[in-house]
XYZ file of C-alpha atoms in Angstrom:
133
model
C -27.336 19.547 11.073
C -31.129 18.978 12.292
C -30.760 15.431 13.415
C -30.113 15.820 17.273
C -27.624 12.863 17.458
C -26.418 13.254 21.123
C -28.197 10.157 22.792
C -28.460 8.565 19.266
C -27.400 4.604 18.927
C -28.940 1.962 17.514
C -31.234 1.049 19.605
C -32.562 5.047 20.179
C -32.191 6.045 16.434
C -35.122 7.559 15.598
C -37.750 5.452 13.575
C -38.342 7.324 10.587
C -34.669 7.028 10.115
C -34.673 3.445 9.712
C -31.423 3.847 7.395
C -28.992 5.858 9.476
C -30.178 3.511 12.886
C -29.027 0.512 10.519
C -25.632 2.003 9.503
C -24.976 2.872 13.338
C -25.991 -0.611 14.461
C -23.769 -2.373 11.836
C -21.487 0.081 12.847
C -21.640 -0.578 16.706
C -21.108 -4.574 16.008
C -18.225 -4.057 13.336
C -16.130 -1.200 14.432
C -16.726 0.035 17.633
C -19.675 -0.759 20.464
C -20.168 2.907 21.616
C -19.752 5.128 18.454
C -18.671 8.724 19.611
C -20.563 11.949 18.971
C -17.916 12.726 15.884
C -18.369 9.212 14.153
C -22.304 10.292 14.361
C -22.289 12.890 12.719
C -19.486 11.729 10.489
C -21.912 8.470 10.243
C -24.874 10.238 9.346
C -22.756 12.650 6.230
C -21.654 9.741 4.700
C -25.253 7.806 4.530
C -26.508 11.411 3.209
C -23.033 11.443 0.455
C -22.784 8.532 -0.518
C -26.013 5.877 0.679
C -26.779 3.287 2.623
C -25.272 0.328 0.331
C -22.263 2.197 0.147
C -21.431 3.031 3.638
C -22.866 -0.739 4.765
C -19.919 -1.948 2.488
C -17.200 0.328 3.223
C -18.468 -0.578 7.062
C -18.236 -4.075 6.066
C -14.459 -3.708 3.966
C -13.169 -1.656 7.142
C -13.880 -4.085 9.363
C -12.434 -7.359 7.007
C -8.976 -4.703 6.842
C -9.328 -5.089 10.961
C -9.180 -0.652 10.457
C -11.583 0.362 12.622
C -12.442 3.624 11.855
C -14.324 6.408 10.914
C -11.892 7.701 8.886
C -10.998 4.650 7.309
C -14.494 3.738 6.632
C -14.430 7.421 4.712
C -11.035 6.824 2.727
C -12.900 3.890 1.192
C -15.889 5.687 0.487
C -13.816 7.800 -0.942
C -11.575 6.281 -3.258
C -15.585 4.207 -4.201
C -15.953 7.913 -5.771
C -12.818 8.924 -7.364
C -11.589 5.284 -8.971
C -14.842 3.533 -8.451
C -16.087 0.271 -6.866
C -13.600 -2.579 -6.311
C -15.234 -5.362 -6.161
C -13.052 -7.787 -8.122
C -14.189 -11.272 -6.170
C -17.481 -11.399 -4.728
C -20.002 -9.227 -2.640
C -17.732 -7.333 0.066
C -14.529 -6.652 -1.971
C -12.242 -9.205 0.259
C -10.298 -10.332 -3.451
C -7.686 -9.547 -4.848
C -7.668 -4.991 -4.304
C -7.652 -6.278 -0.433
C -4.263 -7.890 -0.835
C -2.309 -7.352 1.512
C -1.216 -3.950 2.271
C 3.318 -2.405 0.967
C 3.801 -1.685 4.335
C 3.543 -5.169 5.356
C 5.409 -6.659 2.374
C 7.878 -4.347 2.746
C 10.249 -6.126 5.348
C 9.907 -9.610 3.491
C 12.945 -9.018 1.067
C 14.834 -7.526 4.413
C 17.903 -9.716 4.731
C 18.084 -11.456 7.817
C 19.999 -11.014 10.450
C 23.561 -12.097 10.353
C 23.855 -15.171 12.992
C 27.415 -16.152 14.631
C 28.475 -19.607 15.035
C 31.710 -19.924 16.640
C 32.101 -23.688 15.771
C 31.340 -22.893 11.890
C 33.850 -19.872 12.215
C 36.776 -22.646 13.498
C 35.421 -24.927 10.734
C 35.731 -22.650 8.132
C 39.390 -21.098 9.087
C 41.035 -24.331 10.463
C 43.626 -25.152 6.929
C 44.191 -21.331 6.337
C 47.954 -19.517 7.708
C 47.769 -17.376 10.189
C 50.297 -14.873 8.008
C 52.391 -14.442 10.787
C 54.443 -17.208 10.784
């Protein structure tokens, strides 16, 4: 790349690249206050490939879901590129497509832990014969 991004932040981005400066600023506010060099390079690549609007929406969605990483943002963008943009209920895509993930709901169907209650057991077996009589 011809961009020297070693010391770029939202305040030091080259003025001629306003889109990159905006993307870095949103990334700093939503994802990580001090982006790494690798993250800046990946931001630049995503900006070139997907455009400013899609990148900013992906950063917003990653922040909303609590998944604050550049890899997650890239995954969102790749998914949108393959399957189309999923924004069923609103500007930021926080609708049904952003519902709970299967890994988070898997525990809901587990059996509850067995809690032993000695008094309940005594009442249950109070009228039973031992069988040893």
